[in-house]
């Protein structure tokens, strides 16, 4: 078994198994979390408008903090959108998802995907540079922040190198790319990458709670 066969076979299989187990473990842990009963009288009959409102308002910087937070949020949006284009718009990725789930959709032109990949890499480097240079961010950062950045950056970078056939044989680059994706899948449920699955759930829960209490959102 060569490196590419190992990456496509046992490595990816185990990565998906750990990913599925980790996701189930995290989600069940949240669903089964014991909650204290709230005996207070609700200020509003329905709490879902607050959930929707908080999801929307927290997706954009508040006016009071806009000047200080707009740059970080803009870079964050850029690399998240870029990642989505690369992952779900690249034809070989779509073929992979089709083999996995049976779902199929049209791919984007390669030029769009390559440009998005390059922009994503640049944005991720800016994010890391800002974290390392900002005194408060650097103080608050821990292993999870840096490792989550690394396992996000590496699949994009190795994918771009594989597409460009740059640095090694294509089969070797492809194997490294797949292995980097496997590491990302394994880490996803256990690190801060999990926010991709929980961000709207947590915001919605907080918004619903605020609505019940009559708090300003």
PDB file of C-alpha atoms in Angstrom:
ATOM      1  CA  UNK A   1       0.000   0.000   0.000  1.00  0.00           C
ATOM      2  CA  UNK A   2       1.480   3.333  -1.041  1.00  0.00           C
ATOM      3  CA  UNK A   3       0.897   6.701   0.640  1.00  0.00           C
ATOM      4  CA  UNK A   4      -2.008   7.673  -1.621  1.00  0.00           C
ATOM      5  CA  UNK A   5      -3.772   4.354  -1.086  1.00  0.00           C
ATOM      6  CA  UNK A   6      -3.298   4.735   2.666  1.00  0.00           C
ATOM      7  CA  UNK A   7      -4.674   8.289   2.573  1.00  0.00           C
ATOM      8  CA  UNK A   8      -7.697   7.362   0.463  1.00  0.00           C
ATOM      9  CA  UNK A   9      -8.331   4.169   2.395  1.00  0.00           C
ATOM     10  CA  UNK A  10      -7.668   3.592   6.110  1.00  0.00           C
ATOM     11  CA  UNK A  11      -6.751   7.185   6.977  1.00  0.00           C
ATOM     12  CA  UNK A  12      -9.910   8.706   5.516  1.00  0.00           C
ATOM     13  CA  UNK A  13     -12.116   5.896   6.812  1.00  0.00           C
ATOM     14  CA  UNK A  14     -10.849   6.283  10.371  1.00  0.00           C
ATOM     15  CA  UNK A  15     -11.037  10.065  10.135  1.00  0.00           C
ATOM     16  CA  UNK A  16     -14.711   9.932   9.125  1.00  0.00           C
ATOM     17  CA  UNK A  17     -15.451   7.412  11.880  1.00  0.00           C
ATOM     18  CA  UNK A  18     -13.817   9.611  14.537  1.00  0.00           C
ATOM     19  CA  UNK A  19     -15.544  12.667  13.081  1.00  0.00           C
ATOM     20  CA  UNK A  20     -18.969  10.973  13.261  1.00  0.00           C
ATOM     21  CA  UNK A  21     -18.326   9.725  16.798  1.00  0.00           C
ATOM     22  CA  UNK A  22     -17.076  13.117  17.941  1.00  0.00           C
ATOM     23  CA  UNK A  23     -19.999  14.995  16.428  1.00  0.00           C
ATOM     24  CA  UNK A  24     -22.509  12.603  17.994  1.00  0.00           C
ATOM     25  CA  UNK A  25     -20.724  12.839  21.358  1.00  0.00           C
ATOM     26  CA  UNK A  26     -20.684  16.648  21.328  1.00  0.00           C
ATOM     27  CA  UNK A  27     -24.265  17.053  20.119  1.00  0.00           C
ATOM     28  CA  UNK A  28     -25.681  14.451  22.504  1.00  0.00           C
ATOM     29  CA  UNK A  29     -23.740  16.062  25.337  1.00  0.00           C
ATOM     30  CA  UNK A  30     -25.451  19.371  24.580  1.00  0.00           C
ATOM     31  CA  UNK A  31     -28.924  17.858  24.101  1.00  0.00           C
ATOM     32  CA  UNK A  32     -28.705  15.810  27.306  1.00  0.00           C
ATOM     33  CA  UNK A  33     -27.315  18.689  29.372  1.00  0.00           C
ATOM     34  CA  UNK A  34     -29.461  19.096  32.459  1.00  0.00           C
ATOM     35  CA  UNK A  35     -31.107  22.491  32.548  1.00  0.00           C
ATOM     36  CA  UNK A  36     -32.398  24.264  35.607  1.00  0.00           C
ATOM     37  CA  UNK A  37     -36.147  24.958  35.469  1.00  0.00           C
ATOM     38  CA  UNK A  38     -37.050  28.599  34.854  1.00  0.00           C
ATOM     39  CA  UNK A  39     -40.058  29.563  36.995  1.00  0.00           C
ATOM     40  CA  UNK A  40     -40.072  33.210  35.953  1.00  0.00           C
ATOM     41  CA  UNK A  41     -43.003  34.524  33.967  1.00  0.00           C
ATOM     42  CA  UNK A  42     -42.030  34.923  30.288  1.00  0.00           C
ATOM     43  CA  UNK A  43     -42.201  38.489  28.981  1.00  0.00           C
ATOM     44  CA  UNK A  44     -43.202  37.288  25.511  1.00  0.00           C
ATOM     45  CA  UNK A  45     -45.431  34.403  24.427  1.00  0.00           C
ATOM     46  CA  UNK A  46     -42.984  33.169  21.800  1.00  0.00           C
ATOM     47  CA  UNK A  47     -39.197  33.182  22.022  1.00  0.00           C
ATOM     48  CA  UNK A  48     -38.232  32.267  18.439  1.00  0.00           C
ATOM     49  CA  UNK A  49     -38.302  35.911  17.160  1.00  0.00           C
ATOM     50  CA  UNK A  50     -35.525  36.664  19.627  1.00  0.00           C
ATOM     51  CA  UNK A  51     -33.550  33.662  18.385  1.00  0.00           C
ATOM     52  CA  UNK A  52     -33.784  34.834  14.784  1.00  0.00           C
ATOM     53  CA  UNK A  53     -33.015  38.441  15.677  1.00  0.00           C
ATOM     54  CA  UNK A  54     -29.876  37.557  17.657  1.00  0.00           C
ATOM     55  CA  UNK A  55     -28.592  35.302  14.867  1.00  0.00           C
ATOM     56  CA  UNK A  56     -28.912  38.218  12.459  1.00  0.00           C
ATOM     57  CA  UNK A  57     -27.628  40.995  14.724  1.00  0.00           C
ATOM     58  CA  UNK A  58     -24.607  38.981  15.922  1.00  0.00           C
ATOM     59  CA  UNK A  59     -23.640  38.244  12.319  1.00  0.00           C
ATOM     60  CA  UNK A  60     -22.744  41.889  11.846  1.00  0.00           C
ATOM     61  CA  UNK A  61     -20.637  44.192  14.084  1.00  0.00           C
ATOM     62  CA  UNK A  62     -22.604  46.410  16.407  1.00  0.00           C
ATOM     63  CA  UNK A  63     -22.353  50.095  15.631  1.00  0.00           C
ATOM     64  CA  UNK A  64     -20.695  50.865  18.982  1.00  0.00           C
ATOM     65  CA  UNK A  65     -17.812  48.458  18.279  1.00  0.00           C
ATOM     66  CA  UNK A  66     -17.727  48.611  14.478  1.00  0.00           C
ATOM     67  CA  UNK A  67     -14.580  50.698  14.185  1.00  0.00           C
ATOM     68  CA  UNK A  68     -12.572  48.257  16.315  1.00  0.00           C
ATOM     69  CA  UNK A  69     -14.041  44.974  15.077  1.00  0.00           C
ATOM     70  CA  UNK A  70     -14.860  45.495  11.400  1.00  0.00           C
ATOM     71  CA  UNK A  71     -11.417  44.445  10.131  1.00  0.00           C
ATOM     72  CA  UNK A  72     -11.335  41.163  12.044  1.00  0.00           C
ATOM     73  CA  UNK A  73     -14.887  40.299  11.074  1.00  0.00           C
ATOM     74  CA  UNK A  74     -14.308  41.193   7.419  1.00  0.00           C
ATOM     75  CA  UNK A  75     -11.232  38.930   7.216  1.00  0.00           C
ATOM     76  CA  UNK A  76     -13.173  36.183   8.981  1.00  0.00           C
ATOM     77  CA  UNK A  77     -16.002  36.410   6.474  1.00  0.00           C
ATOM     78  CA  UNK A  78     -13.531  36.394   3.575  1.00  0.00           C
ATOM     79  CA  UNK A  79     -11.820  33.157   4.555  1.00  0.00           C
ATOM     80  CA  UNK A  80     -15.062  31.434   5.559  1.00  0.00           C
ATOM     81  CA  UNK A  81     -16.671  32.272   2.203  1.00  0.00           C
ATOM     82  CA  UNK A  82     -13.462  31.328   0.386  1.00  0.00           C
ATOM     83  CA  UNK A  83     -13.353  27.982   2.172  1.00  0.00           C
ATOM     84  CA  UNK A  84     -16.978  27.291   1.268  1.00  0.00           C
ATOM     85  CA  UNK A  85     -16.267  28.016  -2.404  1.00  0.00           C
ATOM     86  CA  UNK A  86     -13.186  25.771  -2.426  1.00  0.00           C
ATOM     87  CA  UNK A  87     -14.841  22.892  -0.555  1.00  0.00           C
ATOM     88  CA  UNK A  88     -18.225  22.902  -2.262  1.00  0.00           C
ATOM     89  CA  UNK A  89     -17.455  24.507  -5.626  1.00  0.00           C
ATOM     90  CA  UNK A  90     -14.448  22.482  -6.848  1.00  0.00           C
ATOM     91  CA  UNK A  91     -15.496  19.718  -9.268  1.00  0.00           C
ATOM     92  CA  UNK A  92     -13.242  16.949  -7.779  1.00  0.00           C
ATOM     93  CA  UNK A  93     -14.624  17.749  -4.313  1.00  0.00           C
ATOM     94  CA  UNK A  94     -18.180  17.495  -5.634  1.00  0.00           C
ATOM     95  CA  UNK A  95     -17.364  14.085  -7.100  1.00  0.00           C
ATOM     96  CA  UNK A  96     -16.049  13.036  -3.696  1.00  0.00           C
ATOM     97  CA  UNK A  97     -19.235  14.199  -1.957  1.00  0.00           C
ATOM     98  CA  UNK A  98     -21.321  12.453  -4.620  1.00  0.00           C
ATOM     99  CA  UNK A  99     -19.535   9.180  -3.947  1.00  0.00           C
ATOM    100  CA  UNK A 100     -20.066   9.677  -0.232  1.00  0.00           C
ATOM    101  CA  UNK A 101     -23.671  10.884  -0.121  1.00  0.00           C
ATOM    102  CA  UNK A 102     -25.104  10.503  -3.627  1.00  0.00           C
ATOM    103  CA  UNK A 103     -25.740  14.261  -3.781  1.00  0.00           C
ATOM    104  CA  UNK A 104     -24.549  16.186  -6.824  1.00  0.00           C
ATOM    105  CA  UNK A 105     -24.482  19.857  -7.864  1.00  0.00           C
ATOM    106  CA  UNK A 106     -22.776  21.969 -10.536  1.00  0.00           C
ATOM    107  CA  UNK A 107     -19.174  22.989  -9.919  1.00  0.00           C
ATOM    108  CA  UNK A 108     -17.691  26.451 -10.277  1.00  0.00           C
ATOM    109  CA  UNK A 109     -15.093  27.334 -12.939  1.00  0.00           C
ATOM    110  CA  UNK A 110     -11.596  26.328 -11.865  1.00  0.00           C
ATOM    111  CA  UNK A 111     -10.367  29.912 -12.102  1.00  0.00           C
ATOM    112  CA  UNK A 112     -12.948  31.006  -9.524  1.00  0.00           C
ATOM    113  CA  UNK A 113     -11.978  28.160  -7.179  1.00  0.00           C
ATOM    114  CA  UNK A 114      -8.235  28.796  -7.554  1.00  0.00           C
ATOM    115  CA  UNK A 115      -8.708  32.529  -6.894  1.00  0.00           C
ATOM    116  CA  UNK A 116     -10.860  31.757  -3.861  1.00  0.00           C
ATOM    117  CA  UNK A 117      -8.196  29.363  -2.583  1.00  0.00           C
ATOM    118  CA  UNK A 118      -5.484  32.001  -2.943  1.00  0.00           C
ATOM    119  CA  UNK A 119      -7.629  34.632  -1.202  1.00  0.00           C
ATOM    120  CA  UNK A 120      -8.452  32.168   1.574  1.00  0.00           C
ATOM    121  CA  UNK A 121      -4.761  31.430   2.170  1.00  0.00           C
ATOM    122  CA  UNK A 122      -3.958  35.153   2.267  1.00  0.00           C
ATOM    123  CA  UNK A 123      -6.853  35.827   4.668  1.00  0.00           C
ATOM    124  CA  UNK A 124      -5.792  32.983   6.965  1.00  0.00           C
ATOM    125  CA  UNK A 125      -2.234  34.339   7.065  1.00  0.00           C
ATOM    126  CA  UNK A 126      -3.630  37.774   7.978  1.00  0.00           C
ATOM    127  CA  UNK A 127      -5.726  36.161  10.738  1.00  0.00           C
ATOM    128  CA  UNK A 128      -2.653  34.430  12.171  1.00  0.00           C
ATOM    129  CA  UNK A 129      -0.522  37.571  11.888  1.00  0.00           C
ATOM    130  CA  UNK A 130      -3.188  39.603  13.683  1.00  0.00           C
ATOM    131  CA  UNK A 131      -3.446  37.011  16.460  1.00  0.00           C
ATOM    132  CA  UNK A 132       0.329  37.003  16.937  1.00  0.00           C
ATOM    133  CA  UNK A 133       0.736  40.781  16.817  1.00  0.00           C
ATOM    134  CA  UNK A 134      -2.325  41.931  18.765  1.00  0.00           C
ATOM    135  CA  UNK A 135      -1.380  42.032  22.481  1.00  0.00           C
ATOM    136  CA  UNK A 136      -4.862  41.095  23.751  1.00  0.00           C
ATOM    137  CA  UNK A 137      -5.517  38.409  21.131  1.00  0.00           C
ATOM    138  CA  UNK A 138      -2.081  36.902  21.737  1.00  0.00           C
ATOM    139  CA  UNK A 139      -2.755  36.790  25.478  1.00  0.00           C
ATOM    140  CA  UNK A 140      -6.144  35.100  24.989  1.00  0.00           C
ATOM    141  CA  UNK A 141      -4.932  32.585  22.395  1.00  0.00           C
ATOM    142  CA  UNK A 142      -4.245  28.983  23.319  1.00  0.00           C
ATOM    143  CA  UNK A 143      -3.264  25.717  21.630  1.00  0.00           C
ATOM    144  CA  UNK A 144      -6.779  25.232  20.251  1.00  0.00           C
ATOM    145  CA  UNK A 145      -6.643  28.563  18.394  1.00  0.00           C
ATOM    146  CA  UNK A 146      -3.329  27.832  16.695  1.00  0.00           C
ATOM    147  CA  UNK A 147      -3.967  24.157  15.958  1.00  0.00           C
ATOM    148  CA  UNK A 148      -7.430  24.904  14.566  1.00  0.00           C
ATOM    149  CA  UNK A 149      -5.811  27.507  12.315  1.00  0.00           C
ATOM    150  CA  UNK A 150      -3.169  24.985  11.197  1.00  0.00           C
ATOM    151  CA  UNK A 151      -5.623  22.193  10.331  1.00  0.00           C
ATOM    152  CA  UNK A 152      -7.721  24.725   8.378  1.00  0.00           C
ATOM    153  CA  UNK A 153      -4.787  26.255   6.530  1.00  0.00           C
ATOM    154  CA  UNK A 154      -2.999  23.022   5.596  1.00  0.00           C
ATOM    155  CA  UNK A 155      -5.712  21.400   3.418  1.00  0.00           C
ATOM    156  CA  UNK A 156      -6.134  24.618   1.425  1.00  0.00           C
ATOM    157  CA  UNK A 157      -2.397  25.083   0.950  1.00  0.00           C
ATOM    158  CA  UNK A 158      -1.731  21.432   0.044  1.00  0.00           C
ATOM    159  CA  UNK A 159      -4.726  21.424  -2.285  1.00  0.00           C
ATOM    160  CA  UNK A 160      -3.360  24.459  -4.122  1.00  0.00           C
ATOM    161  CA  UNK A 161       0.081  22.835  -4.361  1.00  0.00           C
ATOM    162  CA  UNK A 162      -1.470  19.637  -5.729  1.00  0.00           C
ATOM    163  CA  UNK A 163      -3.438  21.556  -8.348  1.00  0.00           C
ATOM    164  CA  UNK A 164      -0.282  23.438  -9.377  1.00  0.00           C
ATOM    165  CA  UNK A 165       1.834  20.213  -9.301  1.00  0.00           C
ATOM    166  CA  UNK A 166       4.323  22.189  -7.219  1.00  0.00           C
ATOM    167  CA  UNK A 167       6.858  20.727  -4.793  1.00  0.00           C
ATOM    168  CA  UNK A 168       6.517  16.986  -5.364  1.00  0.00           C
ATOM    169  CA  UNK A 169       4.845  14.321  -7.508  1.00  0.00           C
ATOM    170  CA  UNK A 170       1.110  14.888  -7.958  1.00  0.00           C
ATOM    171  CA  UNK A 171       0.285  11.574  -6.242  1.00  0.00           C
ATOM    172  CA  UNK A 172       2.383  12.550  -3.214  1.00  0.00           C
ATOM    173  CA  UNK A 173       0.832  16.022  -3.013  1.00  0.00           C
ATOM    174  CA  UNK A 174      -2.655  14.553  -3.332  1.00  0.00           C
ATOM    175  CA  UNK A 175      -1.936  12.037  -0.561  1.00  0.00           C
ATOM    176  CA  UNK A 176      -0.654  14.811   1.734  1.00  0.00           C
ATOM    177  CA  UNK A 177      -3.734  16.877   0.910  1.00  0.00           C
ATOM    178  CA  UNK A 178      -6.083  14.000   1.782  1.00  0.00           C
ATOM    179  CA  UNK A 179      -4.161  13.277   4.997  1.00  0.00           C
ATOM    180  CA  UNK A 180      -4.441  16.936   5.993  1.00  0.00           C
ATOM    181  CA  UNK A 181      -8.208  16.720   5.441  1.00  0.00           C
ATOM    182  CA  UNK A 182      -8.262  13.598   7.619  1.00  0.00           C
ATOM    183  CA  UNK A 183      -6.521  15.502  10.431  1.00  0.00           C
ATOM    184  CA  UNK A 184      -9.062  18.312  10.082  1.00  0.00           C
ATOM    185  CA  UNK A 185     -11.955  15.836  10.317  1.00  0.00           C
ATOM    186  CA  UNK A 186     -10.481  14.221  13.434  1.00  0.00           C
ATOM    187  CA  UNK A 187      -9.923  17.570  15.142  1.00  0.00           C
ATOM    188  CA  UNK A 188     -13.202  19.183  14.062  1.00  0.00           C
ATOM    189  CA  UNK A 189     -15.551  17.927  16.837  1.00  0.00           C
ATOM    190  CA  UNK A 190     -13.030  18.436  19.636  1.00  0.00           C
ATOM    191  CA  UNK A 191     -11.696  21.938  18.926  1.00  0.00           C
ATOM    192  CA  UNK A 192     -12.962  25.396  18.075  1.00  0.00           C
ATOM    193  CA  UNK A 193     -13.819  24.282  14.551  1.00  0.00           C
ATOM    194  CA  UNK A 194     -16.985  22.887  16.120  1.00  0.00           C
ATOM    195  CA  UNK A 195     -18.329  26.429  16.112  1.00  0.00           C
ATOM    196  CA  UNK A 196     -19.225  25.831  12.447  1.00  0.00           C
ATOM    197  CA  UNK A 197     -21.915  23.407  13.633  1.00  0.00           C
ATOM    198  CA  UNK A 198     -22.957  25.251  16.795  1.00  0.00           C
ATOM    199  CA  UNK A 199     -22.703  28.946  16.034  1.00  0.00           C
ATOM    200  CA  UNK A 200     -26.342  29.432  15.056  1.00  0.00           C
ATOM    201  CA  UNK A 201     -27.591  27.024  17.727  1.00  0.00           C
ATOM    202  CA  UNK A 202     -25.832  28.924  20.518  1.00  0.00           C
ATOM    203  CA  UNK A 203     -26.859  32.323  19.185  1.00  0.00           C
ATOM    204  CA  UNK A 204     -30.436  31.168  18.712  1.00  0.00           C
ATOM    205  CA  UNK A 205     -30.592  29.739  22.251  1.00  0.00           C
ATOM    206  CA  UNK A 206     -29.242  32.967  23.728  1.00  0.00           C
ATOM    207  CA  UNK A 207     -31.672  35.041  21.661  1.00  0.00           C
ATOM    208  CA  UNK A 208     -34.618  32.898  22.752  1.00  0.00           C
ATOM    209  CA  UNK A 209     -33.550  33.285  26.396  1.00  0.00           C
ATOM    210  CA  UNK A 210     -33.227  37.056  26.038  1.00  0.00           C
ATOM    211  CA  UNK A 211     -36.654  37.226  24.385  1.00  0.00           C
ATOM    212  CA  UNK A 212     -38.214  35.265  27.231  1.00  0.00           C
ATOM    213  CA  UNK A 213     -36.679  37.623  29.785  1.00  0.00           C
ATOM    214  CA  UNK A 214     -37.597  40.716  27.767  1.00  0.00           C
ATOM    215  CA  UNK A 215     -33.966  41.777  27.397  1.00  0.00           C
ATOM    216  CA  UNK A 216     -32.923  44.134  24.642  1.00  0.00           C
ATOM    217  CA  UNK A 217     -31.301  42.327  21.701  1.00  0.00           C
TER     218      UNK A 217
END
